[in-house]
Short mmCIF file of C-alpha atoms in Angstrom, two decimals:
data_model
loop_
_atom_site.label_atom_id
_atom_site.label_comp_id
_atom_site.label_asym_id
_atom_site.label_seq_id
_atom_site.Cartn_x
_atom_site.Cartn_y
_atom_site.Cartn_z
CA MET A 5 15.57 31.95 4.38
CA SER A 6 14.71 28.39 5.41
CA ARG A 7 14.48 25.68 2.79
CA PRO A 8 11.03 24.28 1.93
CA ILE A 9 10.35 20.85 3.42
CA VAL A 10 8.71 17.75 2.02
CA TRP A 11 7.77 15.09 4.57
CA LEU A 12 7.57 11.37 3.76
CA ASP A 13 7.07 8.34 5.97
CA ARG A 14 9.02 5.08 5.66
CA SER A 15 6.39 3.03 3.88
CA LEU A 16 7.51 1.15 0.78
CA ILE A 17 5.89 3.62 -1.60
CA ALA A 18 7.37 6.60 0.25
CA ARG A 19 10.85 5.09 0.05
CA VAL A 20 10.43 4.64 -3.69
CA ILE A 21 9.12 8.20 -4.08
CA THR A 22 12.08 9.52 -2.09
CA GLN A 23 14.46 8.00 -4.62
CA LEU A 24 12.53 9.49 -7.54
CA LEU A 25 12.06 12.88 -5.94
CA ALA A 26 15.54 13.40 -4.51
CA PRO A 27 17.26 14.69 -7.69
CA PHE A 28 14.62 17.37 -8.28
CA ALA A 29 14.28 18.38 -4.64
CA HIS A 30 17.98 18.64 -3.87
CA ASP A 31 18.74 20.63 -7.02
CA ALA A 32 15.94 23.05 -6.12
CA GLY A 33 17.11 23.42 -2.51
CA TRP A 34 14.33 21.45 -0.85
CA GLU A 35 14.83 19.37 2.27
CA ILE A 36 13.41 15.85 2.21
CA ARG A 37 12.60 14.60 5.69
CA THR A 38 11.54 11.03 6.43
CA ARG A 39 10.17 9.54 9.63
CA GLU A 40 8.87 6.11 10.48
CA ASP A 41 6.23 7.62 12.77
CA LEU A 42 5.19 10.53 10.57
CA THR A 43 2.04 12.00 12.11
CA ALA A 44 -0.09 15.09 11.76
CA ALA A 45 1.55 16.46 14.93
CA VAL A 46 5.00 16.27 13.33
CA VAL A 47 3.89 18.21 10.26
CA ARG A 48 2.00 20.69 12.41
CA ALA A 49 5.16 21.39 14.43
CA GLU A 50 7.43 21.74 11.38
CA PRO A 51 5.21 22.61 8.41
CA GLY A 52 5.94 21.38 4.93
CA ILE A 53 4.23 19.62 2.07
CA ALA A 54 3.66 16.08 3.31
CA LEU A 55 2.64 12.72 1.90
CA LEU A 56 0.82 11.35 4.92
CA ASP A 57 -1.17 8.30 5.85
CA THR A 58 -4.73 9.13 4.85
CA LEU A 59 -6.15 9.31 8.37
CA GLU A 60 -3.18 11.32 9.63
CA ALA A 61 -3.64 13.71 6.71
CA LEU A 62 -7.29 14.23 7.61
CA ALA A 63 -6.23 15.20 11.13
CA LEU A 64 -4.61 18.31 9.62
CA VAL A 65 -7.81 19.44 7.87
CA PRO A 66 -9.00 22.22 7.80
CA ALA A 67 -5.80 23.91 8.98
CA ALA A 68 -4.09 22.37 5.93
CA TRP A 69 -5.68 21.36 2.67
CA ILE A 70 -5.55 18.13 0.71
CA ALA A 71 -3.61 18.61 -2.52
CA VAL A 72 -5.29 16.79 -5.40
CA ASP A 73 -2.02 16.69 -7.37
CA LEU A 74 -0.88 13.33 -5.97
CA ALA A 75 -2.21 10.44 -3.90
CA VAL A 76 -1.35 6.80 -3.27
CA PHE A 77 -4.01 4.22 -3.91
CA SER A 78 -4.50 0.70 -5.20
CA HIS A 79 -7.15 -1.32 -6.98
CA HIS A 80 -5.80 -4.80 -7.77
CA ALA A 81 -2.78 -5.22 -5.50
CA SER A 82 -2.15 -3.45 -2.23
CA PRO A 83 0.57 -3.55 0.42
CA VAL A 84 -1.90 -4.52 3.17
CA VAL A 85 -2.46 -8.24 3.76
CA LEU A 86 -4.31 -10.32 6.32
CA ARG A 87 -2.41 -13.39 7.50
CA THR A 88 -4.58 -16.25 8.68
CA PRO A 89 -3.62 -19.57 10.29
CA GLU A 90 -6.04 -21.37 7.98
CA ARG A 91 -8.61 -20.59 5.32
CA PRO A 92 -10.91 -17.76 6.51
CA ASP A 93 -14.05 -19.77 5.70
CA ARG A 94 -12.97 -22.20 8.42
CA ILE A 95 -12.73 -19.42 11.04
CA ASP A 96 -15.85 -18.35 12.97
CA ARG A 97 -14.42 -16.01 15.62
CA ALA A 98 -11.06 -14.28 15.54
CA VAL A 99 -8.72 -11.89 17.24
CA VAL A 100 -7.09 -9.57 14.69
CA SER A 101 -3.76 -7.90 15.39
CA VAL A 102 -3.11 -4.56 13.67
CA ALA A 103 -0.06 -3.78 15.81
CA GLY A 104 2.52 -1.67 14.01
CA CYS A 105 0.17 -0.80 11.15
CA ARG A 106 -0.52 2.71 9.93
CA PRO A 107 -3.97 4.20 10.70
CA ALA A 108 -5.30 3.80 7.14
CA SER A 109 -4.34 0.11 7.14
CA ARG A 110 -6.07 -0.38 10.47
CA ALA A 111 -9.18 1.31 9.08
CA LEU A 112 -9.01 -0.89 5.98
CA ALA A 113 -8.91 -4.00 8.15
CA ARG A 114 -11.92 -2.87 10.20
CA ALA A 115 -13.81 -2.14 6.99
CA THR A 116 -13.09 -5.45 5.25
CA VAL A 117 -12.29 -8.38 7.53
CA GLU A 118 -15.78 -9.11 8.82
CA PRO A 119 -17.90 -8.23 5.75
CA PHE A 120 -15.56 -9.78 3.19
CA PHE A 121 -14.55 -12.98 4.96
CA GLY A 122 -17.76 -13.53 6.88
CA LEU A 123 -16.12 -14.11 10.25
CA ARG A 124 -16.64 -12.37 13.58
CA VAL A 125 -13.83 -10.30 15.10
CA VAL A 126 -14.06 -10.57 18.87
CA ALA A 127 -11.08 -8.29 19.56
CA TRP A 128 -8.68 -5.96 17.78
CA GLN A 129 -5.11 -5.91 19.09
CA GLN A 130 -3.69 -2.42 18.66
CA ASP A 131 -0.38 -3.04 20.39
CA GLY A 132 2.11 -5.88 20.46
CA GLY A 133 0.10 -8.04 22.81
CA THR A 134 0.32 -11.80 23.03
CA GLU A 135 -0.52 -13.53 19.77
CA THR A 136 -1.67 -17.13 19.56
CA ASP A 137 -1.83 -19.67 16.77
CA THR A 138 -5.36 -18.48 16.03
CA THR A 139 -4.60 -14.74 15.86
CA LEU A 140 -5.11 -13.09 12.47
CA ARG A 141 -2.48 -10.48 11.69
CA VAL A 142 -2.48 -7.48 9.36
CA VAL A 143 0.89 -6.69 7.77
CA GLU A 144 2.09 -3.95 5.42
CA ASP A 145 4.63 -3.13 2.72
CA GLU A 146 7.19 -5.84 1.91
CA ALA A 147 5.66 -8.21 4.46
CA ALA A 148 2.39 -7.95 2.53
CA LEU A 149 3.69 -8.19 -1.02
CA VAL A 150 4.21 -11.94 -0.96
CA ARG A 151 2.42 -14.60 -2.97
CA LEU A 152 -1.24 -14.83 -2.06
CA ASP A 153 -2.56 -18.19 -0.84
CA GLU A 154 -5.04 -19.49 1.72
CA HIS A 155 -2.98 -17.84 4.47
CA HIS A 156 -2.37 -14.43 2.82
CA HIS A 157 -5.26 -12.21 1.70
CA ASP A 158 -4.96 -8.79 0.07
CA LEU A 159 -7.22 -6.39 1.98
CA GLY A 160 -6.93 -3.63 -0.61
CA ARG A 161 -8.20 -6.07 -3.23
CA ALA A 162 -10.98 -7.15 -0.85
CA TRP A 163 -11.95 -3.50 -0.45
CA PHE A 164 -12.08 -3.02 -4.22
CA ILE A 165 -14.32 -6.09 -4.63
CA LEU A 166 -16.64 -4.84 -1.86
CA THR A 167 -16.90 -1.23 -2.99
CA GLY A 168 -15.57 -0.89 -6.54
CA LEU A 169 -13.36 1.88 -5.20
CA PRO A 170 -9.60 2.14 -4.65
CA PHE A 171 -7.95 1.95 -1.26
CA VAL A 172 -6.37 5.36 -0.64
CA SER A 173 -3.42 4.86 1.70
CA HIS A 174 -1.71 8.29 1.50
CA LEU A 175 -2.73 11.86 0.77
CA LEU A 176 -0.67 14.91 -0.09
CA VAL A 177 -1.33 17.80 2.29
CA CYS A 178 -0.19 21.39 2.21
CA PRO A 179 -0.21 23.54 5.35
CA PRO A 180 -0.57 27.32 5.22
CA GLY A 181 2.63 29.28 4.82
CA VAL A 182 4.09 27.25 1.96
CA SER A 183 4.84 29.79 -0.76
CA LEU A 184 3.11 29.71 -4.12
CA GLU A 185 6.51 29.30 -5.77
CA ALA A 186 7.26 26.20 -3.70
CA ARG A 187 3.77 24.79 -4.28
CA GLN A 188 4.05 25.25 -8.03
CA ALA A 189 7.47 23.60 -8.09
CA PHE A 190 6.16 20.59 -6.19
CA ALA A 191 3.09 20.42 -8.43
CA ARG A 192 5.38 20.06 -11.44
CA TRP A 193 7.26 17.23 -9.75
CA ALA A 194 4.00 15.56 -8.71
CA GLN A 195 2.85 15.62 -12.33
CA ARG A 196 5.98 13.72 -13.41
CA LEU A 197 6.18 11.17 -10.61
CA PRO A 198 3.41 8.74 -11.71
CA GLY A 199 4.89 8.35 -15.18
CA GLU A 200 8.41 7.95 -13.83
CA LEU A 201 7.28 5.29 -11.39
CA ARG A 202 5.41 3.37 -14.10
CA ASP A 203 8.50 3.50 -16.32
CA ARG A 204 10.70 2.10 -13.56
CA ALA A 205 8.17 -0.18 -11.85
CA ALA A 206 9.44 -3.40 -13.47
CA GLU A 207 13.05 -2.62 -12.51
CA ILE A 208 12.12 -1.72 -8.93
CA ALA A 209 9.91 -4.79 -8.54
CA SER A 210 12.68 -7.05 -9.85
CA ASP A 211 15.23 -5.52 -7.48
CA LEU A 212 12.94 -5.88 -4.47
CA ALA A 213 12.09 -9.48 -5.33
CA ALA A 214 15.79 -10.28 -5.68
CA GLU A 215 16.46 -8.99 -2.16
CA GLN A 216 13.47 -10.51 -0.36
CA PRO A 217 10.97 -13.35 -0.92
CA LEU A 218 8.35 -11.13 -2.57
CA ASP A 219 5.92 -11.75 -5.41
CA ALA A 220 7.43 -9.62 -8.18
CA GLY A 221 4.16 -9.62 -10.10
CA ARG A 222 2.21 -8.20 -7.16
CA VAL A 223 4.90 -5.61 -6.48
CA LEU A 224 4.81 -4.57 -10.13
CA SER A 225 1.01 -4.35 -10.13
CA TYR A 226 1.03 -2.23 -6.98
CA LEU A 227 3.73 0.18 -8.15
CA THR A 228 2.22 0.58 -11.61
CA GLU A 229 -1.07 1.92 -10.24
CA ALA A 230 0.09 3.45 -6.93
CA LEU A 231 0.48 7.12 -7.92
CA ASN A 232 -2.13 9.29 -9.51
CA VAL A 233 -4.02 12.52 -9.07
CA LEU A 234 -6.75 12.38 -6.45
CA THR A 235 -9.73 11.46 -8.62
CA PRO A 236 -13.43 11.82 -7.67
CA PRO A 237 -13.72 8.02 -7.12
CA ALA A 238 -10.72 8.21 -4.79
CA ARG A 239 -12.43 10.98 -2.83
CA ARG A 240 -15.54 8.81 -2.51
CA ALA A 241 -13.31 5.96 -1.38
CA ILE A 242 -11.98 8.10 1.47
CA GLU A 243 -15.50 8.87 2.63
CA ASP A 244 -16.51 5.22 2.37
CA LEU A 245 -13.45 4.04 4.30
CA LEU A 246 -14.21 6.47 7.13
CA ARG A 247 -17.82 5.29 7.27
CA ARG A 248 -17.24 1.55 6.96
CA SER A 249 -14.40 1.54 9.49
CA HIS A 250 -16.48 3.52 12.03
CA SER A 251 -13.55 5.90 12.38
CA GLY A 252 -15.54 8.78 13.81
CA ILE A 253 -13.67 11.14 11.48
CA ARG A 254 -15.71 13.60 9.43
CA PRO A 255 -15.08 13.39 5.67
CA PRO A 256 -13.36 16.36 4.04
CA GLN A 257 -15.57 18.96 2.40
CA ALA A 258 -15.15 20.13 -1.19
CA GLU A 259 -13.31 23.26 -0.07
CA HIS A 260 -10.66 21.14 1.65
CA TYR A 261 -9.40 19.86 -1.73
CA ARG A 262 -7.17 22.14 -3.81
CA SER A 263 -4.41 21.99 -6.35
CA LEU A 264 -0.96 23.04 -5.20
CA SER A 265 -0.90 25.53 -8.07
CA SER A 266 -4.02 27.37 -6.93
#
């Protein structure tokens, strides 16, 4: 009998979760798989419970359902930052590079850059095209968790100011075929993970800031609030992100949300 699989990407939060989850998963005979380019297609080909980028997760619906037991979101500090060559209020027209960013981060940028900063985006660079001194760039994870100043602007925070809602970066999805026993086991782990992360957030933030030039306070703020159950406001935030980013993706319906234990 094959071992149940849990998929995680290589985002900062997923790397932290991997460390927290590994002792439980290995003792229970689970296989933790990580991929930098974790997509819906990967999970569709080799099914398992997956913590996916929000837009990638929605690509699996309705074949898989969104598990409300765990999600990644932020209110006050997020790992998605806009780098600008000067203060945004001095920029009228801009090219914004989102090269290398996950789909949810790209959607966040499309939903916030123009309305929040009041500038006009004349082009979005999706790949690693030529950047100039006037190109605005969206960065993620450690590259984003630096001290904020007139050149670094937290887009998750901008989203929260615009909407009053969290930025939901990752969703937990469960494809058909995962046994009830496996789902219930993961649900128990998911219930423990937020508290464990909050307990260790200061230690993790300090370690990360010692290794790289990060803002330990922002890292701590992000980690402290990153994991939670998928609340009704977070569901509304998903719908709002899809609408404001003009994603063309239909929002999930109520029946697409379930607990792993159900």
